[in-house]
């Protein structure tokens, strides 16, 4: 599970990152609202832990902007503001849960488990398949189906395709794709991503899909449907 942690208290950020990583989570951390929005809109995270009082852009502003971009990643709002009205405001603006500082780490873990269970239940699809425009991807069978046939994908190809399918029409940064597909500890070269993009383009063409993986120079790639 990949977590985005946005917390400007450097000591708390470092401590939470270490503790979550020790429990097996993949954690990307940042310390201000602009970075939180940039990373969050990549739409590659399973959950976002968002401090309310961030510099540059407040946490509730980040959350509102993400929801307007149709990023539905579960968000736990973390804050020192513990009044009832503060909680109501945070939840009404789109938070899935609200955790008041100081808190026990085990409580945070419990809330992460609860929110992600709820999210998986709401977003479950028959057989776990993902459909976008004219393709259907079956992670279980590792099979991609399009208008003129189907094909099997490798694990890397499948992980890359899923990253795009969870954020259709959006440009995903190269760094985000490398983290999502190869993980934070891999010494993968940038050229490997370009190679797999090439492989995936050939797969889409082979099954007759009209979808295109477009290159945004200096940024990354996006899976786009043709203009209708």
Short mmCIF file of C-alpha atoms in Angstrom, two decimals:
data_model
loop_
_atom_site.label_atom_id
_atom_site.label_comp_id
_atom_site.label_asym_id
_atom_site.label_seq_id
_atom_site.Cartn_x
_atom_site.Cartn_y
_atom_site.Cartn_z
CA UNK A 1 0.00 0.00 0.00
CA UNK A 2 1.31 3.45 -0.97
CA UNK A 3 0.70 6.38 1.38
CA UNK A 4 1.19 10.10 0.83
CA UNK A 5 2.08 11.88 4.08
CA UNK A 6 1.80 15.69 4.09
CA UNK A 7 3.08 17.05 7.41
CA UNK A 8 5.14 20.22 7.96
CA UNK A 9 6.42 19.25 11.42
CA UNK A 10 9.76 17.75 10.37
CA UNK A 11 10.19 15.59 13.46
CA UNK A 12 6.66 14.18 13.25
CA UNK A 13 6.99 13.69 9.50
CA UNK A 14 10.22 11.77 9.94
CA UNK A 15 8.84 9.68 12.81
CA UNK A 16 5.62 8.75 11.00
CA UNK A 17 7.48 7.94 7.79
CA UNK A 18 9.84 5.63 9.69
CA UNK A 19 7.04 3.93 11.64
CA UNK A 20 4.81 3.40 8.61
CA UNK A 21 7.71 2.10 6.52
CA UNK A 22 8.62 -0.31 9.33
CA UNK A 23 5.04 -1.66 9.13
CA UNK A 24 5.43 -2.39 5.43
CA UNK A 25 3.85 0.70 3.87
CA UNK A 26 5.44 2.60 0.98
CA UNK A 27 5.49 6.25 2.08
CA UNK A 28 6.08 9.42 0.07
CA UNK A 29 6.29 12.48 2.32
CA UNK A 30 6.19 16.23 1.80
CA UNK A 31 6.02 19.31 4.00
CA UNK A 32 3.80 21.91 2.35
CA UNK A 33 0.45 22.27 0.63
CA UNK A 34 1.73 22.86 -2.90
CA UNK A 35 3.75 19.64 -2.82
CA UNK A 36 0.81 17.76 -1.31
CA UNK A 37 -1.44 18.89 -4.15
CA UNK A 38 1.16 18.03 -6.79
CA UNK A 39 1.71 14.51 -5.47
CA UNK A 40 -1.94 13.92 -4.61
CA UNK A 41 -3.24 14.75 -8.08
CA UNK A 42 -1.05 12.02 -9.58
CA UNK A 43 -3.77 9.73 -8.18
CA UNK A 44 -1.42 6.84 -7.42
CA UNK A 45 -1.90 6.60 -3.65
CA UNK A 46 -4.08 4.25 -1.62
CA UNK A 47 -4.50 6.81 1.16
CA UNK A 48 -3.42 10.39 1.98
CA UNK A 49 -2.52 11.55 5.49
CA UNK A 50 -3.01 15.31 5.30
CA UNK A 51 -2.05 17.86 7.96
CA UNK A 52 -4.62 20.64 8.08
CA UNK A 53 -2.26 23.53 8.87
CA UNK A 54 0.27 23.31 6.03
CA UNK A 55 2.38 26.21 4.70
CA UNK A 56 1.75 27.53 1.15
CA UNK A 57 -1.69 25.97 0.96
CA UNK A 58 -3.88 24.78 3.84
CA UNK A 59 -4.78 21.11 4.02
CA UNK A 60 -8.48 21.72 3.48
CA UNK A 61 -7.64 23.71 0.33
CA UNK A 62 -5.52 20.82 -0.94
CA UNK A 63 -8.35 18.39 -0.20
CA UNK A 64 -10.95 20.55 -1.95
CA UNK A 65 -8.73 20.91 -5.02
CA UNK A 66 -8.15 17.14 -5.19
CA UNK A 67 -11.86 16.40 -4.96
CA UNK A 68 -12.55 18.92 -7.73
CA UNK A 69 -10.04 17.01 -9.87
CA UNK A 70 -12.02 13.80 -9.17
CA UNK A 71 -9.21 12.36 -7.06
CA UNK A 72 -11.17 10.13 -4.69
CA UNK A 73 -8.21 8.75 -2.73
CA UNK A 74 -9.23 8.30 0.93
CA UNK A 75 -7.95 11.21 3.06
CA UNK A 76 -7.35 11.24 6.80
CA UNK A 77 -7.13 14.86 7.95
CA UNK A 78 -4.59 15.25 10.77
CA UNK A 79 -4.78 18.41 12.88
CA UNK A 80 -4.48 20.03 16.29
CA UNK A 81 -7.92 21.59 15.79
CA UNK A 82 -10.15 19.29 17.82
CA UNK A 83 -13.40 21.19 18.24
CA UNK A 84 -16.57 19.51 17.01
CA UNK A 85 -17.15 22.20 14.37
CA UNK A 86 -13.59 21.73 13.07
CA UNK A 87 -14.25 18.02 12.61
CA UNK A 88 -17.60 18.64 10.91
CA UNK A 89 -16.02 21.17 8.53
CA UNK A 90 -13.18 18.80 7.62
CA UNK A 91 -15.52 15.88 6.96
CA UNK A 92 -17.94 18.02 4.95
CA UNK A 93 -15.07 19.24 2.75
CA UNK A 94 -14.23 15.68 1.73
CA UNK A 95 -12.14 14.02 4.43
CA UNK A 96 -12.83 10.33 5.08
CA UNK A 97 -11.64 10.56 8.67
CA UNK A 98 -10.30 13.13 11.13
CA UNK A 99 -7.49 12.52 13.61
CA UNK A 100 -6.64 15.04 16.33
CA UNK A 101 -3.05 15.61 17.52
CA UNK A 102 -1.49 14.30 19.63
CA UNK A 103 -2.49 10.76 18.73
CA UNK A 104 -1.20 7.26 19.33
CA UNK A 105 0.44 5.59 16.35
CA UNK A 106 -1.65 2.44 16.82
CA UNK A 107 -4.81 4.54 16.50
CA UNK A 108 -3.51 5.95 13.21
CA UNK A 109 -2.89 2.42 11.95
CA UNK A 110 -6.41 1.37 12.94
CA UNK A 111 -7.91 4.35 11.12
CA UNK A 112 -5.84 3.57 8.00
CA UNK A 113 -7.13 0.00 8.04
CA UNK A 114 -10.71 1.15 8.54
CA UNK A 115 -10.67 3.80 5.80
CA UNK A 116 -8.98 1.54 3.24
CA UNK A 117 -11.39 -1.33 3.96
CA UNK A 118 -14.30 1.03 3.40
CA UNK A 119 -12.74 2.33 0.18
CA UNK A 120 -12.12 -1.15 -1.21
CA UNK A 121 -15.69 -2.14 -0.44
CA UNK A 122 -17.13 0.92 -2.21
CA UNK A 123 -14.87 0.62 -5.26
CA UNK A 124 -15.00 -3.14 -5.76
CA UNK A 125 -15.74 -4.17 -9.34
CA UNK A 126 -16.86 -7.55 -10.70
CA UNK A 127 -13.83 -9.82 -10.90
CA UNK A 128 -11.63 -6.79 -10.17
CA UNK A 129 -11.64 -5.74 -13.84
CA UNK A 130 -10.88 -2.17 -14.91
CA UNK A 131 -12.57 -0.69 -17.97
CA UNK A 132 -11.79 2.57 -19.76
CA UNK A 133 -13.05 3.66 -23.18
CA UNK A 134 -12.58 0.58 -25.42
CA UNK A 135 -10.38 -1.64 -23.24
CA UNK A 136 -10.86 -3.92 -20.24
CA UNK A 137 -7.98 -4.98 -18.02
CA UNK A 138 -8.21 -8.12 -15.89
CA UNK A 139 -5.47 -8.05 -13.20
CA UNK A 140 -6.36 -11.57 -12.14
CA UNK A 141 -5.85 -13.01 -15.62
CA UNK A 142 -3.22 -10.42 -16.63
CA UNK A 143 -5.30 -10.05 -19.79
CA UNK A 144 -5.98 -6.87 -21.77
CA UNK A 145 -9.02 -6.91 -24.05
CA UNK A 146 -9.84 -4.47 -26.84
CA UNK A 147 -12.04 -4.14 -29.95
CA UNK A 148 -10.04 -6.61 -32.05
CA UNK A 149 -8.78 -9.13 -29.51
CA UNK A 150 -6.85 -9.61 -26.31
CA UNK A 151 -3.31 -10.19 -25.08
CA UNK A 152 -1.44 -11.10 -21.94
CA UNK A 153 0.73 -8.47 -20.23
CA UNK A 154 3.83 -8.87 -18.10
CA UNK A 155 3.66 -7.78 -14.47
CA UNK A 156 5.49 -4.52 -15.22
CA UNK A 157 3.22 -3.78 -18.17
CA UNK A 158 0.18 -4.52 -16.03
CA UNK A 159 1.34 -2.29 -13.17
CA UNK A 160 2.04 0.52 -15.62
CA UNK A 161 -1.36 0.15 -17.28
CA UNK A 162 -3.13 0.15 -13.91
CA UNK A 163 -1.38 3.39 -12.97
CA UNK A 164 -2.87 4.99 -16.07
CA UNK A 165 -6.31 3.41 -15.60
CA UNK A 166 -6.58 4.85 -12.09
CA UNK A 167 -5.92 8.34 -13.51
CA UNK A 168 -7.33 8.38 -17.07
CA UNK A 169 -6.69 11.54 -19.01
CA UNK A 170 -4.18 12.82 -16.46
CA UNK A 171 -0.47 13.32 -17.03
CA UNK A 172 1.52 11.21 -14.59
CA UNK A 173 5.03 12.36 -13.72
CA UNK A 174 7.90 10.06 -14.67
CA UNK A 175 9.03 9.95 -11.04
CA UNK A 176 5.58 8.84 -9.91
CA UNK A 177 5.42 6.05 -12.51
CA UNK A 178 8.88 4.81 -11.57
CA UNK A 179 7.89 4.73 -7.90
CA UNK A 180 4.55 3.06 -8.58
CA UNK A 181 5.81 0.37 -10.96
CA UNK A 182 9.35 -0.31 -9.75
CA UNK A 183 9.18 0.82 -6.12
CA UNK A 184 11.28 3.28 -4.10
CA UNK A 185 14.28 1.01 -3.57
CA UNK A 186 14.80 -0.08 -7.18
CA UNK A 187 17.79 1.25 -9.09
CA UNK A 188 15.84 1.34 -12.34
CA UNK A 189 17.02 3.64 -15.12
CA UNK A 190 14.78 6.21 -16.78
CA UNK A 191 15.16 4.39 -20.09
CA UNK A 192 13.35 1.37 -18.67
CA UNK A 193 10.16 3.41 -18.30
CA UNK A 194 10.42 4.59 -21.91
CA UNK A 195 10.84 0.98 -23.04
CA UNK A 196 7.73 -0.17 -21.18
CA UNK A 197 5.72 2.76 -22.51
CA UNK A 198 6.73 1.57 -25.99
CA UNK A 199 5.69 -2.00 -25.14
CA UNK A 200 2.32 -0.82 -23.82
CA UNK A 201 1.66 1.32 -26.89
CA UNK A 202 2.24 -1.74 -29.07
CA UNK A 203 -0.15 -3.78 -26.92
CA UNK A 204 -2.91 -1.18 -27.27
CA UNK A 205 -2.41 -1.00 -31.03
CA UNK A 206 -2.39 -4.78 -31.28
CA UNK A 207 -5.85 -5.10 -29.72
CA UNK A 208 -7.28 -2.30 -31.86
CA UNK A 209 -7.68 0.27 -29.11
CA UNK A 210 -8.05 3.95 -29.98
CA UNK A 211 -6.44 4.95 -26.68
CA UNK A 212 -3.11 6.74 -26.85
CA UNK A 213 -0.31 7.13 -24.35
CA UNK A 214 0.79 10.70 -24.93
CA UNK A 215 4.18 12.09 -23.98
CA UNK A 216 4.30 15.41 -22.15
CA UNK A 217 7.94 16.42 -22.55
CA UNK A 218 9.69 17.21 -19.30
CA UNK A 219 6.77 15.87 -17.24
CA UNK A 220 5.62 12.34 -18.01
CA UNK A 221 2.90 10.38 -19.77
CA UNK A 222 -0.90 10.22 -19.90
CA UNK A 223 -3.44 7.69 -21.20
CA UNK A 224 -5.93 9.58 -23.33
CA UNK A 225 -9.10 8.67 -25.19
CA UNK A 226 -9.64 10.18 -28.65
CA UNK A 227 -11.73 13.34 -28.84
CA UNK A 228 -15.35 12.43 -29.42
#
